[in-house]
Coordinates of C-alpha atoms in Angstrom, one line a residue:
Chain R
M1144 CA -137.1 -84.0 -5.0
H1145 CA -138.4 -82.8 -8.3
V1146 CA -138.1 -79.5 -10.3
V1147 CA -140.6 -78.8 -13.1
V1148 CA -140.3 -76.2 -15.8
V1149 CA -143.2 -75.2 -18.1
T1150 CA -142.4 -74.1 -21.6
R1151 CA -143.9 -73.4 -25.0
S1152 CA -142.8 -73.1 -28.6
T1153 CA -143.1 -69.5 -29.9
P1154 CA -142.1 -67.9 -33.2
D1155 CA -138.4 -66.9 -33.4
T1156 CA -137.9 -63.5 -31.7
A1157 CA -136.6 -62.0 -35.0
A1158 CA -139.7 -63.2 -37.0
K1159 CA -142.0 -60.7 -38.7
V1160 CA -145.4 -61.6 -37.2
E1161 CA -148.4 -60.3 -39.0
V1162 CA -152.2 -60.9 -39.4
N1163 CA -153.1 -62.2 -42.8
A1164 CA -156.2 -61.4 -44.9
A1165 CA -158.0 -64.3 -43.2
G1166 CA -157.4 -62.8 -39.8
A1167 CA -154.9 -65.4 -38.7
V1168 CA -151.5 -64.6 -37.1
T1169 CA -148.6 -65.7 -39.3
W1170 CA -144.9 -65.6 -39.1
G1171 CA -143.9 -66.8 -42.6
D1172 CA -141.3 -69.5 -42.6
A1173 CA -139.7 -68.4 -39.3
Q1174 CA -138.8 -71.2 -36.9
L1175 CA -140.6 -72.0 -33.7
V1176 CA -138.2 -71.7 -30.8
I1177 CA -138.4 -72.2 -27.0
N1178 CA -140.2 -69.2 -25.5
P1179 CA -137.2 -66.8 -25.0
W1180 CA -137.7 -66.4 -21.2
D1181 CA -137.7 -70.2 -20.8
E1182 CA -134.1 -70.5 -21.9
Y1183 CA -133.4 -69.3 -18.4
T1184 CA -135.8 -71.6 -16.5
V1185 CA -134.5 -74.7 -18.4
T1186 CA -130.9 -73.7 -17.6
E1187 CA -131.8 -73.0 -14.0
A1188 CA -133.4 -76.5 -13.6
V1189 CA -130.3 -78.1 -15.0
I1190 CA -128.1 -76.1 -12.6
L1191 CA -130.4 -77.2 -9.7
K1192 CA -130.1 -80.8 -10.9
E1193 CA -126.3 -80.7 -10.9
A1194 CA -126.1 -79.1 -7.5
H1195 CA -128.9 -80.9 -5.7
K1196 CA -129.4 -84.2 -7.6
V1197 CA -133.1 -83.4 -8.2
K1198 CA -135.2 -84.9 -10.9
T1199 CA -136.2 -82.5 -13.6
T1200 CA -139.3 -82.5 -15.9
V1201 CA -140.3 -80.1 -18.7
L1202 CA -144.0 -79.6 -19.5
A1203 CA -145.8 -77.8 -22.3
V1204 CA -149.5 -77.3 -23.0
G1205 CA -150.5 -77.4 -26.6
P1206 CA -150.6 -79.3 -29.9
E1207 CA -147.6 -81.2 -31.4
Q1208 CA -145.6 -78.1 -32.4
H1209 CA -144.8 -77.7 -28.7
N1210 CA -142.7 -80.8 -28.8
D1211 CA -140.0 -78.6 -30.3
S1212 CA -139.6 -76.7 -27.1
L1213 CA -139.8 -79.8 -25.0
K1214 CA -137.1 -81.4 -27.0
Q1215 CA -135.0 -78.3 -26.6
G1216 CA -135.4 -78.7 -22.9
L1217 CA -134.3 -82.3 -23.0
A1218 CA -131.4 -81.5 -25.2
I1219 CA -130.1 -78.9 -22.7
G1220 CA -130.3 -81.6 -19.9
I1221 CA -133.8 -81.9 -18.5
D1222 CA -134.6 -85.6 -17.6
E1223 CA -138.1 -86.0 -18.8
A1224 CA -140.8 -84.3 -20.8
A1225 CA -144.6 -84.5 -21.1
R1226 CA -147.1 -82.6 -23.3
I1227 CA -150.6 -81.7 -22.1
W1228 CA -153.2 -81.6 -24.8
D1229 CA -156.4 -82.8 -26.3
D1230 CA -158.5 -81.1 -29.0
A1231 CA -161.1 -79.9 -26.5
M1232 CA -158.4 -77.6 -25.0
E1233 CA -158.3 -75.5 -28.1
G1234 CA -159.4 -72.0 -27.2
Q1235 CA -158.7 -72.4 -23.4
D1236 CA -158.0 -69.3 -21.5
S1237 CA -155.2 -68.7 -18.9
L1238 CA -157.3 -70.4 -16.2
G1239 CA -157.9 -73.5 -18.4
Y1240 CA -154.1 -73.6 -19.0
A1241 CA -153.4 -73.2 -15.3
S1242 CA -155.8 -76.0 -14.4
A1243 CA -154.1 -78.3 -16.9
V1244 CA -150.6 -77.5 -15.6
A1245 CA -151.7 -77.8 -12.0
A1246 CA -153.3 -81.2 -12.7
A1247 CA -150.1 -82.4 -14.4
I1248 CA -148.0 -81.3 -11.5
K1249 CA -150.2 -83.2 -9.1
K1250 CA -149.9 -86.3 -11.4
L1251 CA -146.1 -86.1 -11.1
G1252 CA -146.6 -86.1 -7.4
D1253 CA -143.3 -85.2 -5.8
V1254 CA -142.7 -81.7 -7.1
D1255 CA -141.0 -79.1 -5.0
L1256 CA -140.5 -76.3 -7.4
V1257 CA -142.3 -75.2 -10.6
M1258 CA -140.5 -72.6 -12.7
F1259 CA -141.9 -70.4 -15.5
G1260 CA -140.2 -67.8 -17.7
K1261 CA -141.3 -64.2 -16.9
E1262 CA -144.0 -64.4 -19.6
L1263 CA -145.2 -66.2 -22.7
V1264 CA -144.3 -63.9 -25.6
D1265 CA -147.0 -65.3 -28.0
V1266 CA -150.0 -64.7 -25.7
G1267 CA -148.2 -61.7 -24.1
S1268 CA -149.1 -62.7 -20.6
D1269 CA -147.9 -64.1 -17.3
A1270 CA -151.3 -64.6 -15.6
H1271 CA -151.2 -68.4 -15.9
I1272 CA -148.1 -68.5 -13.6
Y1273 CA -149.9 -67.0 -10.6
Q1274 CA -153.0 -69.0 -11.4
V1275 CA -151.1 -72.3 -11.4
G1276 CA -149.9 -71.3 -7.9
R1277 CA -153.4 -70.7 -6.7
K1278 CA -154.7 -73.9 -8.3
L1279 CA -152.0 -75.9 -6.4
G1280 CA -152.4 -73.8 -3.2
W1281 CA -148.7 -73.1 -3.3
P1282 CA -146.9 -69.7 -2.7
V1283 CA -145.8 -67.9 -5.9
L1284 CA -142.7 -65.7 -6.2
G1285 CA -142.7 -63.7 -9.4
S1286 CA -139.9 -61.9 -11.2
V1287 CA -137.0 -63.9 -9.5
S1288 CA -133.6 -62.7 -10.6
K1289 CA -131.6 -65.0 -8.3
I1290 CA -132.1 -68.1 -6.2
Q1291 CA -130.1 -67.2 -3.1
A1292 CA -130.7 -70.5 -1.3
I1293 CA -132.8 -73.6 -1.8
D1294 CA -133.0 -76.6 0.5
F1295 CA -134.9 -79.5 -0.8
N1296 CA -134.7 -81.4 2.5
A1297 CA -135.8 -78.6 4.8
K1298 CA -138.2 -77.4 2.0
T1299 CA -137.1 -73.8 2.1
L1300 CA -136.3 -71.2 -0.6
K1301 CA -134.8 -67.7 -0.6
V1302 CA -134.9 -65.6 -3.7
E1303 CA -134.2 -62.1 -5.0
R1304 CA -137.2 -60.6 -6.7
M1305 CA -137.0 -57.6 -9.0
I1306 CA -139.8 -55.1 -8.5
E1307 CA -140.4 -51.6 -9.8
E1308 CA -138.7 -50.0 -6.8
G1309 CA -135.7 -52.3 -6.5
K1310 CA -134.7 -55.7 -5.3
Q1311 CA -136.5 -57.6 -2.7
I1312 CA -135.2 -60.7 -0.7
V1313 CA -138.1 -63.1 0.0
S1314 CA -138.1 -66.4 1.7
S1315 CA -140.7 -69.1 1.3
K1316 CA -141.6 -72.7 2.0
L1317 CA -141.4 -75.4 -0.7
P1318 CA -143.3 -76.5 -2.7
A1319 CA -143.5 -73.2 -4.5
V1320 CA -144.0 -71.7 -8.0
I1321 CA -141.6 -69.0 -9.3
S1322 CA -141.2 -67.0 -12.4
V1323 CA -137.7 -66.2 -13.6
L1324 CA -136.0 -63.2 -15.2
K1325 CA -133.2 -63.1 -17.6
D1326 CA -130.7 -62.0 -14.9
I1327 CA -130.7 -65.4 -13.2
N1328 CA -128.1 -67.2 -15.3
E1329 CA -126.3 -67.5 -18.6
P1330 CA -128.5 -69.7 -20.7
R1331 CA -127.0 -73.0 -21.8
Y1332 CA -127.5 -74.4 -25.3
P1333 CA -128.0 -78.0 -26.4
S1334 CA -125.0 -80.2 -26.9
F1335 CA -124.6 -82.5 -29.9
M1336 CA -125.2 -85.5 -27.6
G1337 CA -128.2 -83.8 -26.0
I1338 CA -129.8 -83.1 -29.4
R1339 CA -129.3 -86.8 -30.4
K1340 CA -130.9 -88.0 -27.1
A1341 CA -133.8 -85.6 -27.4
S1342 CA -134.5 -86.5 -31.0
K1343 CA -135.2 -90.1 -30.0
A1344 CA -137.3 -89.2 -27.0
Q1345 CA -140.9 -90.4 -27.0
I1346 CA -142.9 -87.6 -25.4
P1347 CA -146.2 -88.7 -23.7
V1348 CA -149.3 -86.7 -24.2
W1349 CA -151.7 -86.2 -21.3
G1350 CA -155.3 -85.3 -22.1
S1351 CA -158.1 -84.0 -19.8
A1352 CA -159.1 -87.6 -19.1
D1353 CA -155.6 -88.6 -18.0
L1354 CA -155.4 -85.7 -15.7
G1355 CA -159.0 -86.0 -14.2
L1356 CA -159.8 -82.5 -15.4
G1357 CA -163.4 -82.9 -16.7
D1358 CA -163.9 -79.8 -18.9
A1359 CA -161.9 -77.4 -16.6
A1360 CA -159.1 -77.0 -19.2
S1361 CA -161.4 -76.9 -22.2
G1362 CA -162.1 -74.1 -24.7
G1363 CA -165.7 -74.4 -23.8
A1364 CA -165.1 -73.4 -20.2
A1365 CA -163.1 -70.3 -21.1
H1366 CA -164.3 -66.9 -19.7
V1367 CA -161.8 -65.1 -22.0
R1368 CA -162.3 -65.3 -25.8
T1369 CA -160.1 -63.8 -28.5
I1370 CA -162.4 -62.2 -31.0
A1371 CA -159.9 -60.9 -33.6
Y1372 CA -156.3 -60.2 -34.3
S1373 CA -155.1 -57.0 -36.0
N1374 CA -151.9 -55.5 -37.3
L1375 CA -150.3 -52.6 -35.5
P1376 CA -151.3 -49.1 -36.7
V1377 CA -148.6 -47.8 -39.1
R1378 CA -146.4 -45.2 -37.5
Q1379 CA -147.3 -41.8 -39.1
G1380 CA -144.7 -39.9 -41.2
T1381 CA -141.1 -40.5 -41.9
V1382 CA -138.0 -39.5 -40.0
E1383 CA -136.7 -35.9 -40.2
I1384 CA -133.0 -35.9 -40.1
I1385 CA -131.7 -32.8 -38.3
E1386 CA -128.9 -31.3 -40.4
G1387 CA -126.4 -28.7 -39.2
A1388 CA -122.8 -27.6 -39.6
T1389 CA -121.9 -28.6 -36.1
E1390 CA -123.2 -31.0 -33.4
Q1391 CA -124.2 -27.9 -31.4
E1392 CA -126.3 -26.6 -34.2
K1393 CA -128.0 -29.9 -34.7
A1394 CA -128.6 -30.2 -31.0
E1395 CA -130.2 -26.7 -30.8
K1396 CA -132.5 -27.4 -33.7
L1397 CA -133.7 -30.7 -32.2
V1398 CA -134.3 -29.1 -28.8
A1399 CA -136.3 -26.3 -30.5
K1400 CA -138.5 -28.8 -32.4
L1401 CA -139.1 -30.9 -29.3
L1402 CA -140.1 -27.8 -27.3
E1403 CA -142.3 -26.6 -30.1
E1404 CA -144.1 -29.9 -30.1
K1405 CA -144.5 -29.7 -26.3
V1406 CA -142.8 -33.1 -25.9
I1407 CA -140.6 -31.6 -23.2
Chain L
M195 CA -172.8 -52.3 -2.9
S196 CA -171.6 -53.7 -6.2
G197 CA -170.1 -52.2 -9.2
V198 CA -166.5 -51.4 -10.3
F199 CA -163.5 -52.0 -8.0
V200 CA -160.0 -50.7 -8.7
W201 CA -157.1 -52.0 -6.7
V202 CA -154.6 -49.2 -5.9
D203 CA -151.0 -50.4 -6.1
Q204 CA -148.8 -48.6 -3.6
F205 CA -145.3 -49.1 -2.3
H206 CA -144.4 -47.8 1.2
G207 CA -147.3 -45.4 1.1
K208 CA -146.7 -44.1 -2.5
A209 CA -149.2 -45.0 -5.2
L210 CA -148.0 -46.0 -8.7
P211 CA -149.4 -43.6 -11.3
V212 CA -150.9 -46.5 -13.2
S213 CA -153.3 -46.9 -10.3
W214 CA -154.8 -43.5 -11.1
E215 CA -154.9 -44.3 -14.8
A216 CA -156.9 -47.4 -13.8
L217 CA -159.3 -45.3 -11.6
G218 CA -159.9 -43.1 -14.6
V219 CA -161.0 -46.0 -16.7
G220 CA -163.0 -47.4 -13.8
R221 CA -164.8 -44.1 -13.5
K222 CA -165.9 -44.2 -17.1
I223 CA -167.1 -47.8 -16.9
A224 CA -168.9 -47.1 -13.6
D225 CA -170.7 -44.1 -15.0
T226 CA -171.7 -46.1 -18.1
R227 CA -173.2 -48.8 -15.9
G228 CA -174.6 -46.3 -13.4
V229 CA -172.8 -48.1 -10.5
P230 CA -170.4 -46.8 -7.8
L231 CA -166.6 -46.9 -8.2
T232 CA -164.7 -48.3 -5.2
A233 CA -161.0 -48.1 -4.7
V234 CA -159.3 -50.9 -2.7
V235 CA -156.1 -50.0 -0.8
F236 CA -154.1 -52.5 1.2
G237 CA -150.9 -51.8 3.1
Q238 CA -149.6 -50.1 6.2
D239 CA -149.7 -46.3 6.7
I240 CA -151.8 -45.8 3.6
D241 CA -153.8 -42.6 4.5
R242 CA -152.2 -40.7 1.6
P243 CA -153.2 -43.1 -1.2
V244 CA -156.6 -43.6 0.4
Q245 CA -157.3 -39.8 0.2
Q246 CA -155.8 -39.6 -3.3
A247 CA -158.1 -42.3 -4.5
F248 CA -161.0 -40.0 -4.0
H249 CA -159.2 -37.2 -5.8
Y250 CA -158.8 -39.5 -8.8
G251 CA -162.4 -40.5 -8.9
A252 CA -163.4 -43.1 -6.3
D253 CA -166.8 -42.9 -4.6
K254 CA -165.7 -45.1 -1.8
V255 CA -162.5 -46.6 -0.5
L256 CA -162.1 -50.1 1.1
K257 CA -158.9 -50.1 3.1
C258 CA -157.0 -52.6 5.1
D259 CA -154.1 -51.0 7.1
D260 CA -152.2 -53.8 8.7
A261 CA -148.7 -54.9 9.5
T262 CA -149.1 -58.2 7.6
L263 CA -149.7 -56.1 4.5
A264 CA -146.8 -53.6 4.9
E265 CA -144.9 -55.4 2.1
F266 CA -146.8 -56.9 -0.8
R267 CA -147.1 -60.7 -0.5
L268 CA -149.4 -62.5 -2.8
E269 CA -151.0 -64.8 -0.2
P270 CA -152.4 -62.3 2.2
Y271 CA -153.3 -59.8 -0.5
V272 CA -155.1 -62.3 -2.7
A273 CA -157.1 -63.8 0.2
L274 CA -158.2 -60.3 1.2
L275 CA -159.0 -59.1 -2.3
V276 CA -161.1 -62.2 -3.0
K277 CA -163.0 -61.7 0.2
V278 CA -163.9 -58.0 -0.5
V279 CA -164.9 -58.8 -4.1
R280 CA -167.1 -61.6 -2.9
D281 CA -168.6 -59.8 0.1
N282 CA -169.4 -56.7 -1.9
G283 CA -170.5 -58.4 -5.1
A284 CA -168.0 -56.5 -7.3
Q285 CA -168.6 -57.2 -11.0
I286 CA -165.5 -55.6 -12.5
V287 CA -162.1 -55.5 -10.9
L288 CA -159.3 -53.4 -12.4
G289 CA -155.7 -52.6 -11.5
G290 CA -152.4 -51.5 -13.0
A291 CA -150.4 -54.2 -14.8
S292 CA -147.5 -53.5 -12.5
T293 CA -145.4 -56.4 -11.1
R294 CA -147.8 -56.6 -8.1
G295 CA -151.0 -56.0 -10.0
R296 CA -150.3 -58.7 -12.6
E297 CA -149.8 -61.2 -9.8
L298 CA -152.6 -60.1 -7.6
L299 CA -155.4 -59.8 -10.1
A300 CA -154.5 -63.0 -11.9
A301 CA -154.4 -64.9 -8.7
A302 CA -157.7 -63.5 -7.5
A303 CA -159.3 -64.3 -10.9
A304 CA -158.1 -67.9 -10.4
D305 CA -159.7 -68.1 -6.9
L306 CA -163.0 -66.7 -8.2
D307 CA -163.0 -68.8 -11.4
A308 CA -163.2 -65.5 -13.3
G309 CA -161.9 -64.2 -16.6
L310 CA -158.9 -61.8 -16.7
L311 CA -157.8 -59.6 -19.5
A312 CA -154.1 -59.0 -18.8
D313 CA -151.9 -56.0 -19.7
V314 CA -154.5 -54.3 -21.8
T315 CA -154.0 -51.0 -23.8
E316 CA -157.7 -50.3 -24.6
L317 CA -160.7 -51.3 -22.4
G318 CA -164.4 -50.9 -22.7
L319 CA -167.7 -52.7 -22.4
E320 CA -169.6 -54.9 -24.9
G321 CA -172.9 -55.9 -23.4
D322 CA -172.2 -57.8 -20.2
C323 CA -168.6 -58.3 -21.1
L324 CA -165.4 -56.4 -20.7
K325 CA -163.7 -56.0 -24.0
A326 CA -160.0 -55.1 -24.4
T327 CA -157.2 -54.7 -26.9
R328 CA -153.9 -56.3 -25.8
P329 CA -150.5 -56.5 -27.5
V330 CA -149.5 -60.1 -28.2
Y331 CA -146.5 -61.7 -30.0
A332 CA -144.1 -59.4 -28.2
G333 CA -146.1 -56.4 -29.3
K334 CA -146.0 -57.2 -33.0
V335 CA -149.7 -57.9 -33.2
L336 CA -152.9 -56.7 -31.4
S337 CA -155.6 -59.0 -30.1
T338 CA -159.1 -58.1 -29.2
A339 CA -160.7 -60.2 -26.4
T340 CA -163.7 -60.3 -24.1
A341 CA -164.1 -61.5 -20.6
S342 CA -167.5 -62.9 -19.5
G343 CA -168.9 -64.2 -16.2
A344 CA -170.1 -62.9 -12.9
V345 CA -166.8 -61.2 -12.1
Q346 CA -164.4 -59.8 -14.7
F347 CA -160.8 -58.7 -14.2
A348 CA -158.4 -56.5 -16.2
T349 CA -154.9 -55.2 -15.7
L350 CA -154.0 -52.0 -17.5
R351 CA -150.6 -51.3 -19.0
S352 CA -148.8 -48.2 -17.6
R353 CA -149.3 -45.0 -19.6
A354 CA -151.7 -46.6 -22.1
F355 CA -154.6 -44.6 -20.5
P356 CA -154.7 -41.0 -19.5
A357 CA -154.5 -40.2 -15.8
P358 CA -157.5 -38.2 -14.6
T359 CA -156.9 -34.7 -13.3
P360 CA -157.1 -34.9 -9.5
D361 CA -159.9 -33.0 -7.8
T362 CA -158.7 -32.4 -4.2
S363 CA -162.2 -31.3 -3.1
R364 CA -163.5 -34.8 -3.6
S365 CA -163.8 -37.2 -0.6
G366 CA -166.1 -40.0 0.5
E367 CA -166.7 -42.9 2.8
V368 CA -163.7 -45.0 3.9
V369 CA -164.6 -48.5 5.1
S370 CA -161.9 -50.4 7.0
V371 CA -161.8 -54.2 6.5
A372 CA -159.8 -56.7 8.5
P373 CA -157.1 -58.9 7.0
V374 CA -158.0 -62.5 6.2
L375 CA -154.7 -64.2 7.0
S376 CA -152.6 -63.8 10.1
E377 CA -148.8 -63.8 10.0
D378 CA -148.5 -67.5 11.0
Q379 CA -150.7 -68.5 8.1
I380 CA -148.5 -66.8 5.5
T381 CA -145.7 -68.9 4.0
T382 CA -143.5 -66.1 2.6
K383 CA -141.5 -63.5 4.3
V384 CA -139.9 -60.3 2.9
E385 CA -136.4 -60.4 4.4
G386 CA -134.8 -57.3 2.8
F387 CA -135.1 -54.6 0.2
E388 CA -132.5 -52.7 -1.8
E389 CA -133.7 -49.7 -3.6
T390 CA -132.5 -49.2 -7.1
R391 CA -130.0 -46.4 -7.2
G392 CA -131.5 -43.2 -8.7
S393 CA -134.5 -45.3 -9.7
V394 CA -137.0 -44.0 -12.1
N395 CA -139.6 -46.6 -13.0
L396 CA -139.2 -47.2 -16.7
A397 CA -142.8 -48.2 -17.1
D398 CA -144.0 -44.9 -15.6
A399 CA -141.3 -42.7 -17.2
R400 CA -142.4 -39.8 -19.4
I401 CA -138.9 -39.5 -20.9
I402 CA -136.4 -42.2 -21.5
V403 CA -132.8 -41.9 -22.8
S404 CA -131.6 -45.4 -23.9
G405 CA -128.0 -46.4 -24.8
G406 CA -127.0 -49.2 -27.2
R407 CA -123.9 -50.9 -28.4
G408 CA -122.7 -47.6 -29.9
V409 CA -121.9 -46.2 -26.4
G410 CA -118.9 -48.6 -26.5
G411 CA -118.6 -49.5 -22.8
P412 CA -119.9 -48.9 -19.3
E413 CA -118.4 -45.4 -19.2
G414 CA -120.3 -44.6 -22.4
F415 CA -123.5 -44.5 -20.4
A416 CA -122.2 -41.4 -18.5
P417 CA -123.4 -38.9 -21.2
V418 CA -126.6 -40.9 -21.6
R419 CA -127.2 -40.5 -17.8
E420 CA -126.4 -36.8 -17.9
L421 CA -129.0 -36.2 -20.6
A422 CA -131.6 -38.3 -18.8
E423 CA -130.9 -36.3 -15.6
V424 CA -131.4 -32.9 -17.3
L425 CA -134.7 -34.1 -18.7
G426 CA -135.8 -35.8 -15.5
G427 CA -136.1 -39.0 -17.3
A428 CA -135.0 -42.6 -16.9
V429 CA -132.1 -44.5 -18.4
G430 CA -132.8 -47.4 -20.7
A431 CA -130.5 -49.9 -22.5
S432 CA -130.4 -52.4 -25.3
R433 CA -130.0 -56.0 -24.7
A434 CA -126.4 -56.0 -26.1
T435 CA -125.2 -53.5 -23.5
V436 CA -126.8 -55.5 -20.6
D437 CA -125.4 -58.8 -21.9
A438 CA -122.0 -57.2 -22.1
G439 CA -122.3 -56.2 -18.5
W440 CA -122.1 -52.4 -19.1
I441 CA -125.4 -51.7 -17.2
P442 CA -127.7 -53.7 -14.9
Y443 CA -130.5 -55.7 -16.4
A444 CA -133.2 -53.5 -14.7
H445 CA -132.5 -51.0 -17.5
Q446 CA -133.1 -53.3 -20.4
V447 CA -135.8 -52.3 -22.8
G448 CA -137.1 -54.9 -25.3
Q449 CA -138.4 -58.4 -25.7
T450 CA -136.6 -59.9 -22.7
G451 CA -136.6 -56.6 -20.8
K452 CA -139.2 -54.0 -20.1
T453 CA -141.9 -52.6 -22.3
V454 CA -142.1 -48.9 -22.2
S455 CA -144.3 -46.2 -23.6
P456 CA -142.9 -42.7 -22.8
D457 CA -143.8 -39.4 -24.4
L458 CA -140.1 -39.1 -25.6
Y459 CA -137.7 -42.0 -26.3
I460 CA -134.2 -41.0 -27.2
A461 CA -132.4 -44.0 -28.7
V462 CA -128.6 -43.4 -28.6
G463 CA -126.3 -45.7 -30.5
I464 CA -129.1 -48.3 -30.8
S465 CA -129.5 -49.9 -34.2
G466 CA -133.1 -50.9 -33.4
A467 CA -133.4 -54.7 -33.8
I468 CA -136.9 -56.0 -33.9
Q469 CA -136.6 -57.3 -30.4
H470 CA -135.7 -53.8 -29.1
Q471 CA -138.6 -52.3 -31.1
A472 CA -141.0 -54.7 -29.3
G473 CA -140.2 -52.9 -26.1
M474 CA -140.5 -49.2 -27.2
R475 CA -142.4 -48.9 -30.4
T476 CA -145.5 -47.4 -28.7
S477 CA -143.4 -44.4 -27.5
K478 CA -145.0 -41.1 -28.7
V479 CA -142.0 -39.4 -30.1
I480 CA -138.8 -41.3 -30.9
V481 CA -135.5 -39.6 -31.5
A482 CA -132.6 -41.6 -32.9
I483 CA -129.0 -40.7 -32.6
N484 CA -126.7 -43.0 -34.6
K485 CA -123.6 -42.8 -36.7
D486 CA -125.1 -45.3 -39.2
P487 CA -127.7 -43.5 -41.4
D488 CA -129.1 -46.9 -42.4
A489 CA -129.8 -48.1 -38.9
P490 CA -133.4 -49.5 -38.7
I491 CA -134.2 -47.3 -35.7
F492 CA -134.5 -44.3 -38.1
K493 CA -137.5 -46.0 -39.7
L494 CA -139.4 -45.7 -36.3
A495 CA -138.0 -42.3 -35.4
R496 CA -139.7 -38.9 -35.8
Y497 CA -136.3 -37.1 -35.6
G498 CA -132.9 -38.3 -36.2
I499 CA -129.3 -37.1 -35.8
V500 CA -126.6 -38.9 -37.8
G501 CA -123.4 -38.4 -36.0
D502 CA -121.0 -39.2 -33.2
L503 CA -123.0 -39.7 -30.0
F504 CA -120.1 -38.6 -27.9
K505 CA -120.3 -35.2 -29.5
V506 CA -124.1 -35.1 -30.0
L507 CA -125.1 -36.0 -26.5
P508 CA -123.1 -33.3 -24.6
A509 CA -124.3 -30.7 -27.1
L510 CA -127.9 -31.9 -26.5
T511 CA -127.5 -31.8 -22.7
Q512 CA -126.1 -28.3 -23.0
A513 CA -128.9 -27.1 -25.3
F514 CA -131.6 -28.6 -23.0
K515 CA -129.9 -27.0 -20.0
A516 CA -129.9 -23.6 -21.6
K517 CA -133.6 -23.9 -22.8
L518 CA -134.9 -25.4 -19.6
G519 CA -133.1 -22.8 -17.5
K520 CA -131.0 -25.4 -15.5

């Protein structure tokens, strides 16, 4: 009985992220933090560990900076961590990432549930989640807002999923892959003892050779390539503050302007 | 038959508008390449979206109308999509970046060992490749990327592309295909569904009125809802109000909520933290109502009213009612 969460270090959510003159993405001296959506998966794994006595592991794919998010996971209460990387993985696309994660989960062997946060905020995508599910041949339940029931012995799972139209109740067999929304829990933060323990942890690094991947997770095998990054177009104009003697006058002026612009 | 495929996302027989936006983009690409445009519709009782697919530009529709597909489940949908893409030699597969579309196209790309450009806001061709612009780093930066290979996938962000004008005189050939998986081969089951009360899908909304900390409490959303109702819009919320339990999470706009792009976004009592901006900065016209004239939201806004939202909102609702004849 084993629950795995997959995470990543991303720039602090309040960071000003920009493209510099050399075309690289920069965030000044802002800290790297755990991908914001993953605060919920790590917490959920610890909740499952307490309730069901399951083993928990946190994984990340990437160079050494991703140890930060792995250590955060350990500090909150995850049992073990491993980082997946070798230099040939630089430039991998979502499929390469998914191949690497799926291989690591196979290496762990006894995994029942893999959890991802809703998306990775740096790459701005969730494609890897569903692709991990397909690489493993396991069902995937995305956008889970609540685990209603999970039985690690009977290998069954029932969740609430948030879709555009409302809330869906879906049952599935384990093992399964799920992605988790913010609604699922109140995130926990590291304790002093947790931080001390995590700081001493030796995190193993698994490369393509360790995972029997060949070049499947390499940058060379990628079908998707990023050509360039650019800054957002500057929003035109400045704000026009609507003045008036009364709220009613201000409201009427604003309505007239919006109608004139055909926004309404 | 080869060419461009567009998967049409529908729920209980009703298509999501982003599906037509994707058909519009698919039409342009198919015309550039001189290949046919095929719409793919899966579900149960789907005659309406099948006919509409022609109106919005499809030359042909591949449909599978079956009880196992009545509710979206990834396993049967992806098995079927992969089969029709393979059997028909589709080169480009597009769909909306809805909850279902993101799952389905990513999973199909994995099965076909194909490249996927996810959640794109611009899409075109560069030689044999699809080329797209996508927001990354929570919408703070744009990335340009290409997908190469025998099959190329892309999911399109809602409202980033214009919807084609429907032409109800268009029709074409409908080809029925059989499902790939039978019920006993599917490991997931939809056990229930609860529709969101008064739900307007934020991603598709043309107008959004959003409340922030300034509304003061759950009851403070009442005037926000009234204004949204008069405008036929959706209600959004800042993270602070969701965390405080004033309004359900489904309404949250921003980095850990939804990304929206309406024609009009009215931010009420929202200071405009960078995490909130990440979710709404591509709105066409932003109106800010806040008692603090220094709130960062005014830097993004086209129009602003500095004042007490509990006086401004009812006045606005009244003024819209009068002008819109309601």
